[in-house]
XYZ file of C-alpha atoms in Angstrom:
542
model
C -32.504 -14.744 7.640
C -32.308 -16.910 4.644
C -33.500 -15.027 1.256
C -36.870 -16.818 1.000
C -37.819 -15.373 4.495
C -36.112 -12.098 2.869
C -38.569 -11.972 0.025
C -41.574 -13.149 1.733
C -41.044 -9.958 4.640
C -39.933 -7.908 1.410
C -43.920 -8.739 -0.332
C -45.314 -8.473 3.240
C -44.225 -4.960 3.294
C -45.391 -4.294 0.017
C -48.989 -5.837 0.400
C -48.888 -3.331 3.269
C -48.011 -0.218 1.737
C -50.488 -1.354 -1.071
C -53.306 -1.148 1.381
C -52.735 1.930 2.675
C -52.358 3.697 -0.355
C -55.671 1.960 -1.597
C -57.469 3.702 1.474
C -55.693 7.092 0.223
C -56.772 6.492 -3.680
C -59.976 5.221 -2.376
C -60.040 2.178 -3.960
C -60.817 -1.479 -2.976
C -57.310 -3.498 -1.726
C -56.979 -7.040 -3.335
C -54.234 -9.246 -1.829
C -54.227 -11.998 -4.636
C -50.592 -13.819 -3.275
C -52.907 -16.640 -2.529
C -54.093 -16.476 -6.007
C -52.404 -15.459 -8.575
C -50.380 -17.838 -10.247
C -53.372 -20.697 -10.597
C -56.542 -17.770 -11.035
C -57.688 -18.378 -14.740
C -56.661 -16.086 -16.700
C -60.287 -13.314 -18.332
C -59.798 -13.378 -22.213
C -60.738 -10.628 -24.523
C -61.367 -7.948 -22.506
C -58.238 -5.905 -22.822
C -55.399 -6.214 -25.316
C -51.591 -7.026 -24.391
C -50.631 -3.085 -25.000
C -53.540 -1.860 -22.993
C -52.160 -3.909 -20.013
C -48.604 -3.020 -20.287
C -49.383 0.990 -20.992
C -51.585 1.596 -18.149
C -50.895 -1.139 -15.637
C -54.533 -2.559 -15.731
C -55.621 -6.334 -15.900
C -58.905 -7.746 -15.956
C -60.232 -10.134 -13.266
C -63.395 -10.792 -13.971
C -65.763 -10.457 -17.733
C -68.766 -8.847 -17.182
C -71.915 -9.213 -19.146
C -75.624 -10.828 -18.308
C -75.820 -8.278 -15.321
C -72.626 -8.959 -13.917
C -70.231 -6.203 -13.093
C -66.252 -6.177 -14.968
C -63.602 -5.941 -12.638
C -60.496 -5.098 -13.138
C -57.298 -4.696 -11.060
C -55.075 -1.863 -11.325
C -51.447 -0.565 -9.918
C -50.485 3.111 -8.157
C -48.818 3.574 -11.329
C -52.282 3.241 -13.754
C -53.270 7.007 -14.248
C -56.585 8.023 -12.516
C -57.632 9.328 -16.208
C -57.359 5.683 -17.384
C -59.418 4.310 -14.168
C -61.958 7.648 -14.551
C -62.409 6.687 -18.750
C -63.442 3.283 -18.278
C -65.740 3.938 -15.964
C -67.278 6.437 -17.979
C -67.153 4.013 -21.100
C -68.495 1.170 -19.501
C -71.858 3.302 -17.622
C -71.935 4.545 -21.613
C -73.001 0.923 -22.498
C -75.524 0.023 -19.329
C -72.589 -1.957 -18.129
C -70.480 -1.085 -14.817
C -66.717 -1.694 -13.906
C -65.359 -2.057 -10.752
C -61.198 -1.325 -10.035
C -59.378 -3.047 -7.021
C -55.694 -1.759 -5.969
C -52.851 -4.355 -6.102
C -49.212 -4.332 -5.690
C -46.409 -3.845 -8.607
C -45.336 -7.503 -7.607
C -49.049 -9.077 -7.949
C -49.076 -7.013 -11.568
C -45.780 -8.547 -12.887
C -46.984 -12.347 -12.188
C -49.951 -11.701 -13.674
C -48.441 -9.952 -16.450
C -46.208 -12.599 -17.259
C -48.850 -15.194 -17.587
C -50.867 -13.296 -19.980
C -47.453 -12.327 -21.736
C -44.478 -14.781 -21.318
C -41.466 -13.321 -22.656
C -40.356 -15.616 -25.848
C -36.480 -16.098 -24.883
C -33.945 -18.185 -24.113
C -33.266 -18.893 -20.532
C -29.469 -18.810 -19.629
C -27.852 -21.066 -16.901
C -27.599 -18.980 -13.123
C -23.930 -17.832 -12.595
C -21.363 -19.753 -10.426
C -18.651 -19.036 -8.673
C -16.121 -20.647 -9.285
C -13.680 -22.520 -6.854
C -9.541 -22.791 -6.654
C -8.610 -23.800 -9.651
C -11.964 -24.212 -11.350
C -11.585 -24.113 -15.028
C -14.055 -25.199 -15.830
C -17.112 -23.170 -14.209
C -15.169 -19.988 -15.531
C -15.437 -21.198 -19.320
C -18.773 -22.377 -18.750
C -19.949 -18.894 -17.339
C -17.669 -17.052 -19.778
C -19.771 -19.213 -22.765
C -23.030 -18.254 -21.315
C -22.434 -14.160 -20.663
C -21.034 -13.965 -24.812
C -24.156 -15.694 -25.937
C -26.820 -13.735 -23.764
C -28.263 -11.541 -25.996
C -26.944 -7.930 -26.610
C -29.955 -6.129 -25.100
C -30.479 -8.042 -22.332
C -26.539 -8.844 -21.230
C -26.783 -6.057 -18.770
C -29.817 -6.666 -16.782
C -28.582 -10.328 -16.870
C -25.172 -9.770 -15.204
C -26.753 -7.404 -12.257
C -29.883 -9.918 -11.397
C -27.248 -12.725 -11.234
C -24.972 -10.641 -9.067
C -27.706 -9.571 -6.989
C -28.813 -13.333 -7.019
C -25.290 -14.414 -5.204
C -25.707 -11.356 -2.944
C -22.632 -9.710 -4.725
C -21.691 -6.194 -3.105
C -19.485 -5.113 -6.436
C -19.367 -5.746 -10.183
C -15.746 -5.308 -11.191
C -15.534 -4.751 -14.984
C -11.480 -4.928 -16.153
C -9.690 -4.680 -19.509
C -6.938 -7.312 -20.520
C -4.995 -6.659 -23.616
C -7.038 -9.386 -25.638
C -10.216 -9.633 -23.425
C -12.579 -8.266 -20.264
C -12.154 -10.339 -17.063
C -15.140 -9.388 -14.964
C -15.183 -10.539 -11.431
C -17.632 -10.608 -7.894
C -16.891 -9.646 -4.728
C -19.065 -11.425 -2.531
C -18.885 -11.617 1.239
C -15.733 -9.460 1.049
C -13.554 -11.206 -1.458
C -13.075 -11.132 -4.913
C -13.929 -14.125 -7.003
C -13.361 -14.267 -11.123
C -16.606 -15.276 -12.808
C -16.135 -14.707 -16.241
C -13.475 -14.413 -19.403
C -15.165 -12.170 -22.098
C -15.091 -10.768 -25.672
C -14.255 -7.219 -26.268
C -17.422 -6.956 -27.627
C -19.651 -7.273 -24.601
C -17.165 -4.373 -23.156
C -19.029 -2.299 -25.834
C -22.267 -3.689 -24.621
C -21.962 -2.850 -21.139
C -19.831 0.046 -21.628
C -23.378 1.894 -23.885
C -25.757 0.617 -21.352
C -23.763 1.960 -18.628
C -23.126 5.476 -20.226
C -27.271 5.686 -20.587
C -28.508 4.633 -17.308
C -25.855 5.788 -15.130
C -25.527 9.741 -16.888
C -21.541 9.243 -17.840
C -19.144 9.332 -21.036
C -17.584 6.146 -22.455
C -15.064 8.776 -24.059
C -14.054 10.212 -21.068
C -10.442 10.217 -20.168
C -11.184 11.824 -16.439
C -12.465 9.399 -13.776
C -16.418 9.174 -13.329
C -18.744 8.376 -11.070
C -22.876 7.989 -11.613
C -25.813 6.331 -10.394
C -28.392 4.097 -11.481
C -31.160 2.128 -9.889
C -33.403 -1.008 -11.301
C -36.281 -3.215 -9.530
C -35.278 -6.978 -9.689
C -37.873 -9.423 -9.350
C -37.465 -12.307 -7.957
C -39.563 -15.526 -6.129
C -43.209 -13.303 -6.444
C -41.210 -9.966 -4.847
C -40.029 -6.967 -6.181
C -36.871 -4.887 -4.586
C -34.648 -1.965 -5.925
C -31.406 -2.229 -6.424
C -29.325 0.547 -6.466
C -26.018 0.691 -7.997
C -23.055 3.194 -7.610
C -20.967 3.343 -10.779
C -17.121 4.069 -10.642
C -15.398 4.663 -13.803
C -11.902 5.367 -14.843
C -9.610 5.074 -17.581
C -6.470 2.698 -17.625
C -4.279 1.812 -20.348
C -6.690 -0.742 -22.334
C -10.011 1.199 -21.923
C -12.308 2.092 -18.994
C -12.933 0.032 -15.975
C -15.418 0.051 -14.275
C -16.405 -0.692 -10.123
C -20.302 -1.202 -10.134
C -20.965 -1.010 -6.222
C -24.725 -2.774 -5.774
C -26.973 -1.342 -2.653
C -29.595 -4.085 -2.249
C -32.387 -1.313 -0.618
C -34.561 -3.146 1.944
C -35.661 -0.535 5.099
C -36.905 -3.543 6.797
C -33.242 -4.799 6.883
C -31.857 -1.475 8.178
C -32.537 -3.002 11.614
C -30.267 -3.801 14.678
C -31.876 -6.992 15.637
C -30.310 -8.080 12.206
C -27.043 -7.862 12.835
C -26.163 -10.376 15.199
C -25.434 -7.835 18.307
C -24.248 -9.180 21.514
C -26.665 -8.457 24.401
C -24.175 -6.175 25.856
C -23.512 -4.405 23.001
C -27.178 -4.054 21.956
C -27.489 -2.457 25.777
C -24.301 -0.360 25.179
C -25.728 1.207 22.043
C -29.102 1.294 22.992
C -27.633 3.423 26.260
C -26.057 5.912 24.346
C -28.796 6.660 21.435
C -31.727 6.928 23.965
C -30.080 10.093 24.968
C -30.560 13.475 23.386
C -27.045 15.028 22.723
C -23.901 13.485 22.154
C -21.246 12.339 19.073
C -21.177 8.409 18.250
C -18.199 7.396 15.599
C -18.615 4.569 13.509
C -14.714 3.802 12.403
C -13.452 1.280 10.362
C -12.354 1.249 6.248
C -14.247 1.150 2.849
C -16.393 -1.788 3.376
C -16.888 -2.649 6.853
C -20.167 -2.718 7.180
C -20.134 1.038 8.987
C -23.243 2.456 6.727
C -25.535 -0.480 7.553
C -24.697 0.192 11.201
C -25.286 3.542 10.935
C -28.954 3.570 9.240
C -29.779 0.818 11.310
C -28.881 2.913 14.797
C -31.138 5.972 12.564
C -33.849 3.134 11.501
C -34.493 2.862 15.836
C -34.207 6.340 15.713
C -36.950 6.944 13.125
C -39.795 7.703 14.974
C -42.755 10.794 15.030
C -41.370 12.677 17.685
C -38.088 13.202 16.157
C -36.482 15.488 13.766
C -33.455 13.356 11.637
C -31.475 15.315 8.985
C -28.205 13.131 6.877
C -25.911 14.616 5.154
C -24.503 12.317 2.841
C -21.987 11.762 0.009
C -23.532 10.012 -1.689
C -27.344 9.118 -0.389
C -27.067 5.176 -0.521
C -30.174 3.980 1.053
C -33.497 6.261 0.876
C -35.385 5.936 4.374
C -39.155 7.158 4.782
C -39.535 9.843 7.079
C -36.158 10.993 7.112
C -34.795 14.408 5.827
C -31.721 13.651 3.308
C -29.345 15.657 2.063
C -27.063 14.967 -0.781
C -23.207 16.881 -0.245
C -21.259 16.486 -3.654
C -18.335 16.980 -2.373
C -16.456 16.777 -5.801
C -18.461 19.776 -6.980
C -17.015 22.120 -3.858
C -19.653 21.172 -1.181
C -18.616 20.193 2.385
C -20.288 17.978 5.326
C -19.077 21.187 7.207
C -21.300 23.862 5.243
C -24.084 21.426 5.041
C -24.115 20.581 8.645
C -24.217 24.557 9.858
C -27.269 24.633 7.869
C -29.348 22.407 8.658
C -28.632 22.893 12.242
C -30.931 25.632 12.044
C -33.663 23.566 10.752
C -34.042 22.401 14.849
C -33.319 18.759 14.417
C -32.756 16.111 16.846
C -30.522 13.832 15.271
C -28.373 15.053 12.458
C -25.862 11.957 10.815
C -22.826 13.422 8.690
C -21.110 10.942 6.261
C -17.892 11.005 7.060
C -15.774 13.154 9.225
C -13.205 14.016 6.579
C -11.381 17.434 7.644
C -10.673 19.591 11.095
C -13.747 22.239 10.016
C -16.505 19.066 10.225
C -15.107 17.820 13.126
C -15.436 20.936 15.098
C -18.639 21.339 14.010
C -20.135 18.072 14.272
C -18.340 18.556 17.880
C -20.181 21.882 18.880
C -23.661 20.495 17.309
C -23.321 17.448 19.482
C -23.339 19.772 23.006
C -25.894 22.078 21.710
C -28.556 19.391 22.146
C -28.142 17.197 19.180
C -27.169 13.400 18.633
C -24.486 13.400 15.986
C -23.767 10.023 14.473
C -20.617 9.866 12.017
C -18.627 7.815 10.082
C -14.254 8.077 10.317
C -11.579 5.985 8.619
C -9.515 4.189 11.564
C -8.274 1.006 12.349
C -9.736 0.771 15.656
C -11.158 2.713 18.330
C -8.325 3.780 20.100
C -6.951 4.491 16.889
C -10.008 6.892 16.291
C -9.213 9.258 19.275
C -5.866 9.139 17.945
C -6.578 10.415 14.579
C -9.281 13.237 15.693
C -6.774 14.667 18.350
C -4.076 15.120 15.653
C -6.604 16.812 13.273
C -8.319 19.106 15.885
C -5.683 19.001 19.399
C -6.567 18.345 22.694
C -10.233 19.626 23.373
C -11.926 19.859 26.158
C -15.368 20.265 24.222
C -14.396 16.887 22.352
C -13.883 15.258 25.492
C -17.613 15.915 27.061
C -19.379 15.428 23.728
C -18.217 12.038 22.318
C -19.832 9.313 23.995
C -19.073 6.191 21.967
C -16.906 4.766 19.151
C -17.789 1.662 17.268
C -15.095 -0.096 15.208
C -15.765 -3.106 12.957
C -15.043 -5.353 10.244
C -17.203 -7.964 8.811
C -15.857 -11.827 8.234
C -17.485 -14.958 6.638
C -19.765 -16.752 8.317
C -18.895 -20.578 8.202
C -21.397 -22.580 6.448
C -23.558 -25.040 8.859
C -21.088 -28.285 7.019
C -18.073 -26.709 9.321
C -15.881 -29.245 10.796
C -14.023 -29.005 14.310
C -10.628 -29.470 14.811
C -8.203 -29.305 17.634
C -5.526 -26.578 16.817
C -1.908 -27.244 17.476
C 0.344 -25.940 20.350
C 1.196 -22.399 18.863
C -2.232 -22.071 17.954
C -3.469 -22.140 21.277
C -0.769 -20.006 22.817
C -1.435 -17.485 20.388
C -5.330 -17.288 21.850
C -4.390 -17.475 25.345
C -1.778 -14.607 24.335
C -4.735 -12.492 22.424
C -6.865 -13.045 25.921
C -4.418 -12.065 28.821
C -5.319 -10.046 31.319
C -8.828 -10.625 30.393
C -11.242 -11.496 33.906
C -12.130 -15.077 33.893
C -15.546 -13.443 34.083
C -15.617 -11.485 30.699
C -14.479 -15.300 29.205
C -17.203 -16.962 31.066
C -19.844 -14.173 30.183
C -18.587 -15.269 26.567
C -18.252 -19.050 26.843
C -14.621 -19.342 26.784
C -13.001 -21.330 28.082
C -8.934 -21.522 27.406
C -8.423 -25.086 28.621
C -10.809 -26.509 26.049
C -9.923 -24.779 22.845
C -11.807 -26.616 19.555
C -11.849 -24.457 16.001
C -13.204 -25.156 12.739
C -12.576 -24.970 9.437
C -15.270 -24.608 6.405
C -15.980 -27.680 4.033
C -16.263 -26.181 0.504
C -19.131 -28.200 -1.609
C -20.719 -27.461 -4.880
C -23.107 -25.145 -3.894
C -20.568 -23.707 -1.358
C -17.194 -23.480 -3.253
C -15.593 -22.458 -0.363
C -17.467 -23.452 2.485
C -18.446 -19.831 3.858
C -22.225 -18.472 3.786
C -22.656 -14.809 4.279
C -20.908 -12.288 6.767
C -21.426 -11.358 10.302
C -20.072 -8.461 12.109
C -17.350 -7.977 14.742
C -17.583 -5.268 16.746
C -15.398 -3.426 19.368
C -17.144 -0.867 21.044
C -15.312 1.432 23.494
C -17.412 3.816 26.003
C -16.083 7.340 27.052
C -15.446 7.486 30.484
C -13.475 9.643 32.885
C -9.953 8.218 32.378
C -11.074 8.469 28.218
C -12.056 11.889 28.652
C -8.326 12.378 30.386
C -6.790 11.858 27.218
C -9.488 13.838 25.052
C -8.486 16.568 26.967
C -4.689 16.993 27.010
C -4.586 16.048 30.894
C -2.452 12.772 29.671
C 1.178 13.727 28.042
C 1.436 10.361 26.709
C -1.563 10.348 23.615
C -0.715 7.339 21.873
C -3.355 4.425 20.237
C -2.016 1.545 22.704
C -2.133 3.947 26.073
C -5.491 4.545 25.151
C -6.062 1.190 24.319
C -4.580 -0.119 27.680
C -6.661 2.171 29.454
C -10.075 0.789 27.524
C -8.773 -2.585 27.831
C -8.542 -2.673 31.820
C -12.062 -1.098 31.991
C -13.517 -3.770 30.159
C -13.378 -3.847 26.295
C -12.999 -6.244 24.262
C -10.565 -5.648 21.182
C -11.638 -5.994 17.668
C -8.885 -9.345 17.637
C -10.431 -10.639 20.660
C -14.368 -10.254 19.395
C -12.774 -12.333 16.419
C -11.153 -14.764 17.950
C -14.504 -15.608 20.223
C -16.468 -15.603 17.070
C -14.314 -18.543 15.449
C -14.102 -20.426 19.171
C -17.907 -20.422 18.849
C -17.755 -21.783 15.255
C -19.200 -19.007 13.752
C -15.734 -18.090 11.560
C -12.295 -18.874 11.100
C -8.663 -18.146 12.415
C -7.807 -17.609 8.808
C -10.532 -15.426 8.329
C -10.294 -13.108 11.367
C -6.501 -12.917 10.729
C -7.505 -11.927 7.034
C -10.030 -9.157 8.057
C -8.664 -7.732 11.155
């Protein structure tokens, strides 16, 4: 989904809420996207300030028996709305108030008052060895002014779809770089004196000390508007010291709930069937495993997104909350401040719910009790740091034992990683000889069906490789995800229990494999054959 279609569904939700909310306030709704940048715009009926303090703009001038109309947000107070009306009936006149969206009140708003600055150049990344774009950038980010540098650096970061702000002291300067689509890219050189800048706008909005010489963390959000749509960003701040001031890790949570959706992330069939399988029933522990940015939250509230329905009771326990879903029960566990996913979980458990997600599985006591919640008629879904899924059975059996109970209640583990998608200006190549004995080595003792079922085909091989441009520096677009997904069955369970003397990752492995899943290497390697990725980039990630 490119990010026009992205905004347009984003003002398509809005619009909606708008209109329900209108029936609620009892107000007329007034869609005015078809409108409102070419409407002309009513004169001297409300000043500038009136506008911006109470959210109100005036569509149409009354007078000679005709009504005034004006249009108004959820966030103009009734007393405002309830005043005029009184004022206006005071003079034999009448005024009428439709209900708009926040986004429809910012274009208008910004016709009537244009901000009176200087627009700075868009940020870009630069490529290997580009000088050039990092002085240029640098230039721009010490000349935007102090009280805007700030908001400027996270709408530009949002703008490239960045997923961290890294802010990081030199001796003589502040080198501030971007990851986006997993990897880390320098954007800009600075003076000391922006540090200062976005060191004081950082210790307001985010609630932390710039003379702090403990690690911090905080949280901030801020709406970004962009192409006629508005969406919230939120942004985890992580702060510590280091021996030329504080750095800081500014991790950015573009919040869409329409996103949050499994159709979106470019599932197999039979791994949309395999998940689908397991969710639709009522009890049972699903592990998402994989490390620190592998795509294992988005999974996870997209699995509770399908979930989200009237009929069912879902409780999180998270640390922290990153994405706020309607109609879900969430509970924030600061675990820094002595709180555990274990305590939290035994409680709500008696608040009868039906599906109850815990962060992460970090210690023996939440694992037991994420365990006994998931036979006692629950569907737990968790998060846990391993390499693979073999790797997660592993890991739990060394932190809790064998277990029988363990054994009956977890019913699948998801690993995954996320790799750059190739931009649509790839270009195929025929790989050389220990190329393609390396992929017929990653694919033995796979069933010529499983390769056929995935459009393999061994004596054929053709890869590709990405063809960086201007606008794509180095030829990649975006992430997708690779998934390996590994089912519980009998010969699983065998292991789970203690009825296997030999628990290692690769017997358990060997034992998934010849039942039919895929490996995480494998999934990658059929996701560059198909020209979706790279070698490189598979090797890189996984």
């Amino acid at each position: 989904m490119d990010e026009q279609e992205i905004q347009r569904k984003r003002r398509e939700n809005e619009e909606s809420a708008a209109a329900s909310r209108a029936r609620i306030l009892g107000l007329p709704y007034l869609d005015t996207r078809g409108f409102e940048n070419n409407l002309p715009l009513t004169q001297g009926v409300l000043t500038k300030k009136e506008m911006h303090e109470n959210f109100v703009l005036p569509l149409q001038k009354g007078g000679d028996g005709e009504h005034y109309q004006f249009m108004v947000t959820s966030q103009t107070p009734r007393s405002v709305i309830e005043r005029m009306r009184k004022d206006f009936n005071d003079r034999g006149e009448r005024a009428d108030f439709f209900l708009i969206t926040d986004s429809a009140y910012k274009v208008f708003m910004l016709r009537y008052d244009p901000p009176q600055e200087t627009h700075y150049d868009d940020i870009t990344i630069a490529g290997e060895g580009d000088s050039e774009t990092l002085a240029s950038v640098s230039k721009v980010l010490n000349e935007v002014a102090t009280d805007r540098v700030f908001d400027y650096l996270l709408d530009q970061a949002d703008r490239l779809g960045a997923s961290d702000i890294h802010i990081e002291n030199l001796r003589d300067s502040i080198r501030i770089r971007m990851r986006v689509d997993g990897l880390l890219h320098p954007v800009a050189t600075i003076n000391r004196d922006r540090y200062r800048v976005f060191m004081g706008e950082l210790s307001s909005r985010a609630n932390i000390s710039t003379a702090s010489r403990e690690p911090q963390s905080g949280h901030m959000q801020t709406d970004i508007y962009r192409d006629g749509s508005t969406h919230l960003l939120n942004i985890r701040v992580e702060m510590i010291p280091t021996m030329y001031g504080q750095d800081a890790v500014l991790r950015l949570f573009n919040f869409d709930e329409t996103l949050l959706n499994l159709d979106l992330l470019g599932l197999g069939e039979d791994e949309r069937a395999e998940i689908n399988e397991v969710i639709s029933h009522p009890r049972g522990l699903v592990l998402m495993v994989g490390p620190t940015g592998s795509g294992k939250s988005t999974t996870l509230y997209s699995i509770i997104n399908a979930l989200n329905t009237t009929d069912r009771k879902i409780i999180t326990l998270e640390d922290p909350i990153e994405y706020g879903i309607t109609g879900i029960s969430q509970i924030p566990i600061n675990t820094t401040e002595g709180g555990s996913f274990a305590d939290g979980l035994r409680s709500v458990l008696r608040l009868d719910p039906d599906v109850v997600m815990v962060g992460e599985i970090r210690d023996a006591d939440t694992a037991r009790t994420a365990i006994q919640a998931s036979i006692t008629g629950h569907l737990v879904l968790s998060s846990f740091h391993a390499n693979s899924t073999s790797a997660a059975f592993s890991r739990m059996i060394d932190m809790i034992g064998t277990n029988p109970i363990f054994s009956s209640s977890v019913r699948l583990v998801i690993a995954q990683r996320l790799v750059r998608k190739l931009a649509d200006n790839k270009e195929s190549y025929q790989p050389d000889e220990a190329t393609i004995k390396y992929i017929h080595r990653v694919f033995e003792g796979v069933s010529p069906e499983v390769l056929k079922k995935h459009n393999v085909d061994l004596d054929n091989i053709t890869l590709y490789k990405p063809v960086p441009t201007q606008d794509i520096p180095f030829g990649y677009k975006g992430r997708s995800v690779i998934m390996e997904q590994l089912i519980v069955d009998d010969e699983i369970q065998s292991f789970i229990r203690g009825d296997v003397e030999d628990i290692n990752t690769k017997a358990i492995e060997k034992v998934a494999k010849k039942n039919g899943m895929l490996t995480l290497e494998q999934k990658g390697v059929i996701a560059a054959l198909r020209g979706e990725t790279t070698l490189e980039e598979v090797s890189r990630v996984i």
